[in-house]
Coordinates of C-alpha atoms in Angstrom, one line a residue:
Chain A
X260 CA -20.6 85.9 26.5
X261 CA -19.2 88.2 23.8
X262 CA -21.4 91.0 22.0
X263 CA -21.1 90.0 18.7
X264 CA -22.6 86.2 19.8
X265 CA -25.8 88.3 20.6
X266 CA -26.2 90.5 18.1
X267 CA -26.3 87.4 16.1
X268 CA -28.3 85.4 18.3
X269 CA -30.9 87.9 16.0
X270 CA -33.5 85.9 17.3
X271 CA -35.4 84.5 20.1
X272 CA -32.1 83.8 22.1
X273 CA -32.3 88.0 22.8
X274 CA -34.7 87.2 25.1
X275 CA -32.1 85.2 27.1
X276 CA -28.9 87.4 26.9
X277 CA -28.2 85.2 24.3
X278 CA -27.7 81.9 26.4
X279 CA -29.5 79.7 26.1
X280 CA -32.2 78.3 28.4
X281 CA -30.3 75.5 29.5
X282 CA -27.5 77.4 30.6
X283 CA -29.9 79.3 33.0
X284 CA -30.5 77.4 35.8
X285 CA -28.6 76.0 39.5
X286 CA -25.7 74.0 38.2
X287 CA -24.4 77.0 36.3
X288 CA -24.2 79.2 39.2
X289 CA -21.4 79.5 40.9
X290 CA -21.6 81.0 44.7
X291 CA -18.6 83.3 45.9
X292 CA -15.5 81.7 46.1
X293 CA -15.0 81.4 49.9
X294 CA -12.4 84.3 50.4
X295 CA -8.5 83.2 51.9
X296 CA -9.8 84.5 55.5
X297 CA -12.9 81.9 55.7
X298 CA -10.0 79.4 55.8
X299 CA -8.8 80.8 59.4
X300 CA -12.4 81.1 60.6
X301 CA -13.8 78.3 60.4
X302 CA -12.5 75.4 61.9
X303 CA -11.7 71.7 60.8
X304 CA -9.7 72.1 57.7
X305 CA -6.8 69.7 57.7
X306 CA -9.4 67.1 59.8
X307 CA -12.4 67.1 57.0
X308 CA -9.3 67.2 54.1
X309 CA -7.2 64.9 56.1
X310 CA -10.4 62.3 56.6
X311 CA -11.3 62.7 52.8
X312 CA -7.7 62.0 51.1
X313 CA -7.0 59.2 53.4
X314 CA -10.4 57.9 52.5
X315 CA -10.8 58.5 48.8
X316 CA -6.4 56.5 48.9
X317 CA -7.8 53.3 50.4
X318 CA -11.2 53.1 49.1
X319 CA -10.7 54.0 45.7
X320 CA -7.0 55.0 44.1
X321 CA -5.0 52.3 46.4
X322 CA -7.9 49.6 43.9
X323 CA -7.4 51.6 41.3
X324 CA -3.6 51.6 41.3
X325 CA -3.7 47.8 41.9
X326 CA -5.8 47.4 38.7
X327 CA -4.1 49.6 36.3
X328 CA -0.9 48.0 37.3
X329 CA -2.2 44.1 37.3
X330 CA -2.4 43.8 33.4
X331 CA 1.7 43.4 32.9
X332 CA 2.1 40.6 34.3
X333 CA 2.7 38.8 31.0
X334 CA 4.0 42.0 29.7
X335 CA 2.5 43.8 26.9
X336 CA 2.1 40.8 24.7
X337 CA 0.2 39.2 27.4
X338 CA -2.6 42.3 28.0
X339 CA -2.4 42.5 23.8
X340 CA -3.2 38.7 23.6
X341 CA -5.9 39.1 26.1
X342 CA -7.8 41.8 25.0
X343 CA -7.8 40.6 21.4
X344 CA -8.8 37.0 22.0
X345 CA -12.3 36.7 19.6
X346 CA -14.0 35.8 22.9
X347 CA -13.4 39.0 24.5
X348 CA -13.3 40.7 21.7
X349 CA -16.8 39.4 20.5
X350 CA -17.6 40.8 24.1
X351 CA -16.6 44.1 24.3
X352 CA -18.0 44.7 21.1
X353 CA -21.4 43.5 22.6
X354 CA -21.7 44.9 25.5
X355 CA -20.8 48.4 23.7
X356 CA -22.9 47.8 20.8
X357 CA -26.0 46.9 22.7
X358 CA -25.6 49.8 25.4
X359 CA -25.2 52.1 22.7
X360 CA -28.5 51.1 20.9
X361 CA -30.1 50.9 24.8
X362 CA -29.4 54.2 25.4
X363 CA -30.6 55.5 21.6
X364 CA -33.4 54.3 22.3
X365 CA -34.1 55.6 25.9
X366 CA -32.8 58.8 24.9
X367 CA -36.1 58.8 22.5
X368 CA -38.3 57.2 24.8
X369 CA -37.0 59.5 27.6
X370 CA -37.2 62.5 25.9
X371 CA -41.3 62.1 24.9
X372 CA -41.7 60.6 28.7
X373 CA -39.9 63.6 30.2
X374 CA -42.0 66.0 28.2
X375 CA -45.3 64.5 29.2
X376 CA -44.5 64.3 32.9
X377 CA -43.2 68.8 31.9
X378 CA -45.7 69.8 29.4
X379 CA -49.1 68.1 30.2
X380 CA -51.3 67.6 33.4
X381 CA -52.7 64.8 33.9
X382 CA -54.3 62.6 37.2
X383 CA -51.6 60.6 39.1
X384 CA -48.9 62.3 37.4
X385 CA -46.7 63.0 40.2
X386 CA -47.1 59.3 41.4
X387 CA -45.7 58.4 37.6
X388 CA -43.2 60.8 37.8
X389 CA -41.8 58.8 41.2
X390 CA -42.0 55.5 39.4
X391 CA -39.5 56.9 36.1
X392 CA -36.5 56.4 39.1
X393 CA -37.7 52.8 40.4
X394 CA -34.4 51.0 37.7
X395 CA -32.3 53.3 40.1
X396 CA -33.9 52.0 43.2
X397 CA -34.6 48.5 42.6
X398 CA -31.4 46.1 43.2
X399 CA -30.0 44.6 39.8
X400 CA -30.4 41.1 40.3
X401 CA -34.5 41.7 40.8
X402 CA -34.7 43.4 37.9
X403 CA -32.8 40.8 36.6
X404 CA -34.8 37.9 37.4
X405 CA -37.6 39.2 36.6
X406 CA -37.0 40.5 33.2
X407 CA -35.8 37.1 32.2
X408 CA -39.1 35.5 33.1
X409 CA -41.4 37.7 31.8
X410 CA -39.0 37.7 28.2
X411 CA -38.9 33.8 28.5
X412 CA -40.5 31.9 25.7
X413 CA -43.2 31.1 28.1
X414 CA -43.8 34.7 30.1
X415 CA -46.0 37.3 29.7
X416 CA -44.1 38.8 26.7
X417 CA -41.7 36.7 25.6
X418 CA -45.2 34.1 25.0
X419 CA -46.5 37.1 22.8
X420 CA -43.0 36.6 20.1
X421 CA -42.3 33.3 20.6
X422 CA -45.1 32.1 17.8
X423 CA -43.1 34.4 15.3
X424 CA -40.2 32.6 16.4
X425 CA -38.3 35.8 18.3
X426 CA -36.8 34.7 20.9
X427 CA -36.1 37.8 23.4
X428 CA -34.4 36.2 26.7
X429 CA -31.1 34.5 26.4
X430 CA -30.3 36.3 23.0
X431 CA -28.9 40.0 22.3
X432 CA -32.3 41.3 22.4
X433 CA -33.1 40.7 26.6
X434 CA -29.5 42.3 27.2
X435 CA -31.0 45.0 25.2
X436 CA -34.2 45.2 26.9
X437 CA -32.3 45.2 30.3
X438 CA -29.9 48.0 29.4
X439 CA -33.2 49.5 28.5
X440 CA -34.9 49.0 31.8
X441 CA -31.8 50.6 33.8
X442 CA -31.0 53.3 31.4
X443 CA -34.1 55.3 31.1
X444 CA -34.2 57.5 34.0
X445 CA -31.3 58.9 32.9
X446 CA -31.8 60.4 30.2
X447 CA -35.7 61.7 31.7
X448 CA -33.8 63.4 34.9
X449 CA -31.1 64.8 32.3
X450 CA -33.9 66.5 30.4
X451 CA -36.8 67.1 32.4
X452 CA -34.8 70.6 34.4
X453 CA -34.2 72.1 31.4
X454 CA -37.3 71.1 29.7
X455 CA -39.0 72.6 32.5
X456 CA -37.4 75.6 32.7
X457 CA -37.7 76.3 29.2
X458 CA -38.5 80.0 28.0
X459 CA -42.4 80.1 27.3
X460 CA -41.9 83.7 25.8
X461 CA -39.3 82.0 23.4
X462 CA -41.5 78.9 22.2
X463 CA -44.2 81.8 22.2
X464 CA -42.4 84.0 19.9
X465 CA -41.9 81.4 17.4
X466 CA -45.1 80.4 17.3
X467 CA -46.1 83.9 16.9
X468 CA -44.1 83.8 13.8
X469 CA -46.0 81.7 12.3
X470 CA -43.9 78.3 13.3
X471 CA -45.8 75.1 13.7
X472 CA -46.2 73.4 17.0
X473 CA -44.0 70.8 15.5
X474 CA -41.6 73.0 14.0
X475 CA -41.4 74.9 17.1
X476 CA -40.4 71.5 18.9
X477 CA -38.0 70.7 16.5
X478 CA -36.4 73.7 15.4
X479 CA -36.4 75.1 18.9
X480 CA -37.1 73.8 21.5
X481 CA -35.0 70.6 20.3
X482 CA -31.3 72.3 20.2
X483 CA -31.7 74.0 23.5
X484 CA -32.3 70.2 25.0
X485 CA -29.5 68.7 22.9
X486 CA -26.9 69.2 25.5
X487 CA -29.3 67.6 28.3
X488 CA -30.0 65.2 25.7
X489 CA -26.5 64.4 25.1
X490 CA -25.9 64.0 29.4
X491 CA -28.6 61.3 29.4
X492 CA -27.5 59.2 26.2
X493 CA -23.8 58.9 27.9
X494 CA -25.1 58.1 31.5
X495 CA -27.1 55.7 30.5
X496 CA -24.4 54.4 28.3
X497 CA -21.9 54.4 30.7
X498 CA -24.3 52.7 32.9
X499 CA -25.0 50.5 30.4
X500 CA -21.2 49.2 29.4
X501 CA -20.6 48.4 32.9
X502 CA -24.0 46.7 33.7
X503 CA -24.5 42.9 35.4
X504 CA -26.4 42.2 37.8
X505 CA -30.0 42.9 35.6
X506 CA -28.1 41.4 32.5
X507 CA -26.6 38.2 32.9
X508 CA -30.0 36.0 34.0
X509 CA -32.1 37.3 30.4
X510 CA -28.9 37.3 28.8
X511 CA -27.8 33.3 28.5
X512 CA -24.1 34.0 28.6
X513 CA -23.5 31.9 25.2
X514 CA -19.5 32.5 24.4
X515 CA -19.0 34.2 21.6
X516 CA -22.8 35.4 21.3
X517 CA -24.7 36.2 24.6
X518 CA -21.4 37.1 26.4
X519 CA -21.1 40.0 28.0
X520 CA -17.6 42.3 28.9
X521 CA -18.2 42.3 33.1
X522 CA -19.0 38.7 33.2
X523 CA -16.2 38.0 31.2
X524 CA -14.1 39.3 33.7
X525 CA -16.0 36.8 36.5
X526 CA -14.8 33.7 34.1
X527 CA -11.9 35.0 34.4
X528 CA -11.7 35.4 38.2
X529 CA -12.9 32.1 38.6
X530 CA -10.3 30.5 36.1
X531 CA -7.9 32.8 38.9
X532 CA -6.9 34.7 35.6
X533 CA -6.0 38.3 37.4
X534 CA -4.1 39.6 34.6
X535 CA -6.4 38.9 32.2
X536 CA -9.9 39.9 34.0
X537 CA -7.6 43.5 35.1
X538 CA -6.4 43.3 31.3
X539 CA -10.4 43.0 30.0
X540 CA -11.6 45.9 32.9
X541 CA -8.8 48.3 31.4
X542 CA -10.3 47.3 28.0
X543 CA -13.5 48.4 29.0
X544 CA -12.3 51.5 31.4
X545 CA -10.2 52.9 27.8
X546 CA -13.2 52.5 25.6
X547 CA -15.1 53.8 27.6
X548 CA -13.2 56.8 28.8
X549 CA -12.7 57.6 25.1
X550 CA -16.5 57.3 24.0
X551 CA -17.2 59.6 27.1
X552 CA -14.7 62.4 25.8
X553 CA -15.9 62.2 22.2
X554 CA -19.8 62.8 23.5
X555 CA -18.0 65.7 25.8
X556 CA -16.3 67.3 22.8
X557 CA -19.7 66.6 20.8
X558 CA -21.7 68.5 23.5
X559 CA -19.2 71.7 23.5
X560 CA -19.6 71.7 19.8
X561 CA -23.5 71.8 20.3
X562 CA -23.4 73.9 23.0
X563 CA -21.7 76.4 21.1
X564 CA -23.3 76.6 18.5
X565 CA -26.5 76.8 20.4
X566 CA -25.2 79.9 21.4
X567 CA -23.4 81.5 18.8
Chain B
X285 CA -38.4 84.6 32.4
X286 CA -41.9 83.2 32.4
X287 CA -42.1 78.6 32.2
X288 CA -45.2 77.6 30.7
X289 CA -47.4 75.6 33.1
X290 CA -48.4 72.8 32.1
X291 CA -51.8 72.1 30.4
X292 CA -54.0 68.8 29.8
X293 CA -53.4 67.3 26.5
X294 CA -55.6 68.3 23.7
X295 CA -54.1 68.0 20.4
X296 CA -54.0 64.1 18.5
X297 CA -50.5 64.8 18.3
X298 CA -50.3 65.6 23.1
X299 CA -52.1 62.6 22.9
X300 CA -50.7 60.3 21.4
X301 CA -47.0 61.5 23.2
X302 CA -48.7 60.7 26.4
X303 CA -50.3 57.7 25.7
X304 CA -46.5 56.5 24.0
X305 CA -44.9 57.7 27.5
X306 CA -47.6 56.2 29.8
X307 CA -47.4 52.5 28.0
X308 CA -43.6 53.1 27.7
X309 CA -43.1 53.0 31.8
X310 CA -45.8 50.8 32.1
X311 CA -44.0 47.7 29.5
X312 CA -40.6 48.6 30.8
X313 CA -40.9 50.0 35.0
X314 CA -44.1 48.8 36.5
X315 CA -44.5 45.4 34.4
X316 CA -41.1 43.9 35.6
X317 CA -42.1 45.1 39.4
X318 CA -45.6 43.4 39.5
X319 CA -44.0 40.4 37.6
X320 CA -42.3 40.3 40.5
X321 CA -44.7 39.9 43.5
X322 CA -46.6 37.6 40.4
X323 CA -43.8 34.8 40.7
X324 CA -43.2 35.0 44.4
X325 CA -47.3 34.4 45.0
X326 CA -47.7 32.3 41.9
X327 CA -48.2 29.3 44.3
X328 CA -49.4 30.7 47.7
X329 CA -49.2 32.4 50.4
X330 CA -47.4 29.3 52.3
X331 CA -44.8 28.5 49.9
X332 CA -44.1 32.1 50.1
X333 CA -43.4 32.5 53.8
X334 CA -41.5 29.3 53.9
X335 CA -39.0 30.8 51.4
X336 CA -38.4 33.7 52.9
X337 CA -38.2 32.2 56.6
X338 CA -36.0 29.4 55.6
X339 CA -32.6 29.7 57.5
X340 CA -30.3 31.0 54.6
X341 CA -33.0 33.6 53.7
X342 CA -32.9 34.4 57.6
X343 CA -29.2 34.6 57.6
X344 CA -28.8 36.7 54.2
X345 CA -31.2 38.9 55.3
X346 CA -29.4 39.6 58.4
X347 CA -26.3 39.8 56.5
X348 CA -27.4 42.3 53.8
X349 CA -28.2 44.4 56.9
X350 CA -24.7 44.4 58.7
X351 CA -23.3 45.4 55.5
X352 CA -25.4 48.2 55.1
X353 CA -24.9 48.9 59.1
X354 CA -21.5 49.4 58.6
X355 CA -20.7 51.0 55.1
X356 CA -23.7 53.2 55.1
X357 CA -22.1 55.4 58.3
X358 CA -18.8 55.4 57.1
X359 CA -19.7 56.9 53.3
X360 CA -22.2 58.7 55.6
X361 CA -19.3 60.5 57.3
X362 CA -17.0 60.4 55.1
X363 CA -19.4 62.7 53.1
X364 CA -19.7 64.9 55.7
X365 CA -15.9 65.6 55.6
X366 CA -15.1 65.7 52.1
X367 CA -19.0 68.6 51.5
X368 CA -17.3 70.3 54.7
X369 CA -13.5 70.6 52.7
X370 CA -14.7 71.2 49.5
X371 CA -17.8 73.5 50.1
X372 CA -15.7 75.4 53.3
X373 CA -12.1 76.1 52.1
X374 CA -10.3 76.6 48.6
X375 CA -7.0 74.1 48.1
X376 CA -5.3 72.9 44.8
X377 CA -6.4 69.9 43.4
X378 CA -10.3 70.4 44.6
X379 CA -11.4 69.6 40.6
X380 CA -9.1 66.6 40.7
X381 CA -10.9 65.5 44.0
X382 CA -14.5 66.0 42.8
X383 CA -13.1 63.7 39.8
X384 CA -11.9 61.0 42.1
X385 CA -15.2 61.0 44.6
X386 CA -17.1 60.3 41.5
X387 CA -15.2 57.6 39.7
X388 CA -17.2 54.9 42.2
X389 CA -20.3 56.1 39.4
X390 CA -18.5 55.0 36.3
X391 CA -16.9 51.9 37.6
X392 CA -18.6 48.4 35.9
X393 CA -19.8 47.1 39.9
X394 CA -17.5 43.8 38.6
X395 CA -14.3 46.2 38.5
X396 CA -15.5 47.5 41.8
X397 CA -15.4 43.7 43.4
X398 CA -12.5 42.2 41.1
X399 CA -10.2 45.4 42.7
X400 CA -10.6 43.7 46.0
X401 CA -9.4 40.7 44.8
X402 CA -6.6 42.1 43.1
X403 CA -5.5 43.7 46.5
X404 CA -6.4 40.7 49.0
X405 CA -7.6 37.6 46.6
X406 CA -5.4 34.3 46.7
X407 CA -3.3 35.9 44.2
X408 CA -3.2 39.9 44.7
X409 CA -1.0 41.9 46.2
X410 CA -1.7 41.4 50.3
X411 CA -3.4 37.8 49.4
X412 CA -0.3 35.9 51.0
X413 CA 0.5 38.2 53.7
X414 CA -3.2 37.9 54.9
X415 CA -3.0 34.2 54.2
X416 CA 0.1 33.7 56.6
X417 CA -1.2 36.2 59.3
X418 CA -4.3 33.8 58.9
X419 CA -7.0 37.3 58.2
X420 CA -10.0 36.6 56.1
X421 CA -11.2 40.3 53.3
X422 CA -12.4 38.6 50.1
X423 CA -14.9 35.9 50.6
X424 CA -15.8 37.3 54.1
X425 CA -18.0 39.8 55.7
X426 CA -14.9 42.4 55.5
X427 CA -14.3 42.3 51.3
X428 CA -18.7 42.5 51.4
X429 CA -18.3 45.5 53.4
X430 CA -15.3 47.6 51.4
X431 CA -17.0 46.2 48.2
X432 CA -20.1 47.6 49.2
X433 CA -18.8 50.8 50.6
X434 CA -16.6 51.5 47.0
X435 CA -20.2 51.0 44.6
X436 CA -21.5 53.3 47.5
X437 CA -19.0 55.9 48.8
X438 CA -20.0 58.8 46.4
X439 CA -24.6 59.6 47.8
X440 CA -23.7 61.1 50.9
X441 CA -21.3 63.3 49.5
X442 CA -23.4 64.5 45.9
X443 CA -26.3 65.4 47.8
X444 CA -24.6 67.6 50.9
X445 CA -22.1 69.5 48.3
X446 CA -24.2 71.5 46.1
X447 CA -27.0 72.4 48.8
X448 CA -23.3 73.8 50.9
X449 CA -22.0 75.5 48.6
X450 CA -25.8 76.7 48.1
X451 CA -26.1 77.8 51.4
X452 CA -23.0 79.1 51.9
X453 CA -21.1 80.0 55.3
X454 CA -22.4 83.2 56.7
X455 CA -24.5 81.7 59.6
X456 CA -21.0 79.6 59.9
X457 CA -19.1 82.0 60.3
X458 CA -20.9 84.5 62.6
X459 CA -21.7 82.0 65.2
X460 CA -17.7 81.4 65.0
X461 CA -17.0 85.2 65.5
X462 CA -19.6 85.4 68.2
X463 CA -17.3 82.2 69.7
X464 CA -18.9 79.1 68.9
X465 CA -16.2 76.4 69.0
X466 CA -16.1 73.5 66.6
X467 CA -18.4 70.9 67.1
X468 CA -21.0 73.8 68.4
X469 CA -20.9 75.5 64.2
X470 CA -21.6 71.7 63.5
X471 CA -23.8 70.1 65.7
X472 CA -26.2 73.9 66.1
X473 CA -25.8 75.5 63.1
X474 CA -24.4 73.0 59.4
X475 CA -26.3 69.5 60.9
X476 CA -30.2 71.6 60.6
X477 CA -29.1 72.9 57.9
X478 CA -28.2 69.8 55.8
X479 CA -30.4 67.7 57.6
X480 CA -32.9 66.4 55.3
X481 CA -29.9 66.2 52.0
X482 CA -28.2 64.1 54.6
X483 CA -31.4 61.9 55.2
X484 CA -32.1 62.0 51.3
X485 CA -28.4 60.6 51.0
X486 CA -28.5 58.1 53.6
X487 CA -31.5 56.9 51.8
X488 CA -29.9 56.5 48.7
X489 CA -26.9 55.1 49.8
X490 CA -28.4 52.5 52.4
X491 CA -31.1 51.1 49.2
X492 CA -27.9 51.0 46.9
X493 CA -25.8 49.3 49.5
X494 CA -29.0 46.5 50.5
X495 CA -29.2 46.0 46.5
X496 CA -25.9 46.2 45.2
X497 CA -25.0 42.8 43.2
X498 CA -22.2 43.0 40.9
X499 CA -19.1 44.0 43.4
X500 CA -20.7 42.1 45.9
X501 CA -21.2 38.8 44.1
X502 CA -17.5 39.0 43.3
X503 CA -15.7 39.2 46.6
X504 CA -18.4 37.1 48.1
X505 CA -17.5 33.7 47.3
X506 CA -21.1 32.6 47.3
X507 CA -21.4 30.5 50.7
X508 CA -24.6 29.5 51.5
X509 CA -25.7 30.9 55.2
X510 CA -22.8 32.6 55.2
X511 CA -21.6 35.4 52.5
X512 CA -24.5 35.5 50.6
X513 CA -26.6 38.7 50.7
X514 CA -30.1 38.7 49.7
X515 CA -29.0 39.7 46.4
X516 CA -26.5 37.4 46.0
X517 CA -29.2 34.4 47.7
X518 CA -31.6 35.6 44.7
X519 CA -29.0 34.2 42.4
X520 CA -28.1 30.9 44.1
X521 CA -31.9 30.1 44.0
X522 CA -32.5 30.9 40.6
X523 CA -30.1 29.3 39.4
X524 CA -31.4 26.3 41.1
X525 CA -34.4 26.8 39.2
X526 CA -36.4 27.4 42.3
X527 CA -38.3 30.1 40.9
X528 CA -40.9 30.9 44.0
X529 CA -38.1 30.8 46.5
X530 CA -36.1 33.3 43.9
X531 CA -38.9 35.9 43.3
X532 CA -40.2 35.7 47.2
X533 CA -36.5 36.6 48.2
X534 CA -36.4 39.3 45.7
X535 CA -39.6 40.5 46.8
X536 CA -38.2 41.6 49.7
X537 CA -35.6 44.0 47.8
X538 CA -38.6 45.1 46.0
X539 CA -40.4 45.8 49.0
X540 CA -37.5 48.3 50.1
X541 CA -37.0 49.3 46.7
X542 CA -40.8 50.9 46.8
X543 CA -40.0 52.3 50.1
X544 CA -37.1 54.0 49.2
X545 CA -39.1 55.7 46.1
X546 CA -41.5 56.9 48.6
X547 CA -39.7 58.0 50.8
X548 CA -37.8 59.8 48.4
X549 CA -40.7 60.9 46.6
X550 CA -41.9 62.3 50.4
X551 CA -38.5 63.8 51.3
X552 CA -38.6 65.9 47.3
X553 CA -41.8 67.3 47.6
X554 CA -42.1 68.3 51.6
X555 CA -38.4 69.1 52.2
X556 CA -37.6 70.7 48.1
X557 CA -35.8 73.7 49.4
X558 CA -33.9 72.2 51.9
X559 CA -31.9 70.0 49.3
X560 CA -29.7 70.3 47.3
X561 CA -30.7 73.0 44.1
X562 CA -30.9 69.7 41.5
X563 CA -33.4 68.1 43.4
X564 CA -35.9 70.3 43.7
X565 CA -38.6 69.7 41.3

């Protein structure tokens, strides 16, 4: 943090030494590094590193090498033919757009839930706070069958929409619902700690200077939440793109319409088309990583602007 | 720094936000959970009991427990070893190691299953060799275990690393200086310090191991009574339109999820200081 950024932060941020409040939290804290001396003092370096490297190589790296090498069996042409096949393109489009919209809805709903859980006191709050993690704990297959029966035309929720000709289960809307379910805790848990530690004096300063509560929320609090919101969004998005269990039951799985990319991998495997399955997987991973890189970049830009 | 204390909502806007949040949690999270129980007991208790006591269901329960009983200890031991070398020593490539450690969380479960078929499936790298030597990995227990191990690999390590960084090495170095030997240091100093975080990590790891669907469904081959874990058993029943049995099986896993959630919350309330920094609410 240079001096000029402190000076330009002539407003409320001066209170926190020019750093936005989200940076003042345990994650930002780097403990003192172990000195060279501790390497000799504490035992077990070679054994623990050996176990770690062997385990990671066997369980993570070797399988990933097998994945990365597989698509090229039929040459680059084979790979390109697979990933430009209309059915594959449609599936990738579906996975990525539904994941995007679900993460976007979670961004807003998650922000409201996090806000309510940190700002207000009400009976049963601790229990509701705990319940938010249910999508992490509930096995995806259980979520899948339950959502599918709820949103089917004769289900509790589906029957409310059926008279209007709106089908939810067995359409892309159903996929979206399942992804909203699994993504919600990611946004809530990313935003909550930042919101809980937001400096009350900054907020009071804004209010004292004549800002309405709404203005304070939008102009003072929201910008400092932006990095945490983006983190929550990208976690929910990344999880949604690869999600399988909660989706396949409600999706209907119609080729070109409601068939997600992970399902296409399964179908190709059942046809013993290993190279094709690996190609779809590689395409998914490449797209995901590109999108995560972009969001990371946006995050860096935003936090720079937040500091200046 | 002053932190704003929560207060009862007063303004209409605050009440509106609260109403929306509660409605959303009820609709998106609570309703699917209640629906599982409702569907499971729709036709009464007798069909429920017969569905979960049926031989295929019992063997699915046993297999699920067996897979978790192998996969979780492996990942716990790995997690301790990884946390020890990462937090107690300086070495080159630590950042890369941490990224690799996190990779399983970013993989689609389907991809985490696919990779094992590419290695050990009939047309996989080692497929013909395994076949010639009559060793079965995919469509058998070893496949279920390694797929589960891959999916749940980071859970324990991810809980231990931030905590052990926080705690530092002072106590351990003091013990070594006073003449304690390697395992003494670990069992008398480190383990008591990390026991609740370890419990927390093991809990999350177990819950995921028992509930994993995507990765396991790819390596299982869905052989009823042999390689079907509980989540896969749900799928089989559901696809056969045996809704009551599917939801009865699902209710076991839902119960497990609720128990996990309760234990996890109790750990967070009771031992907040002994869990890693980001778990302190």
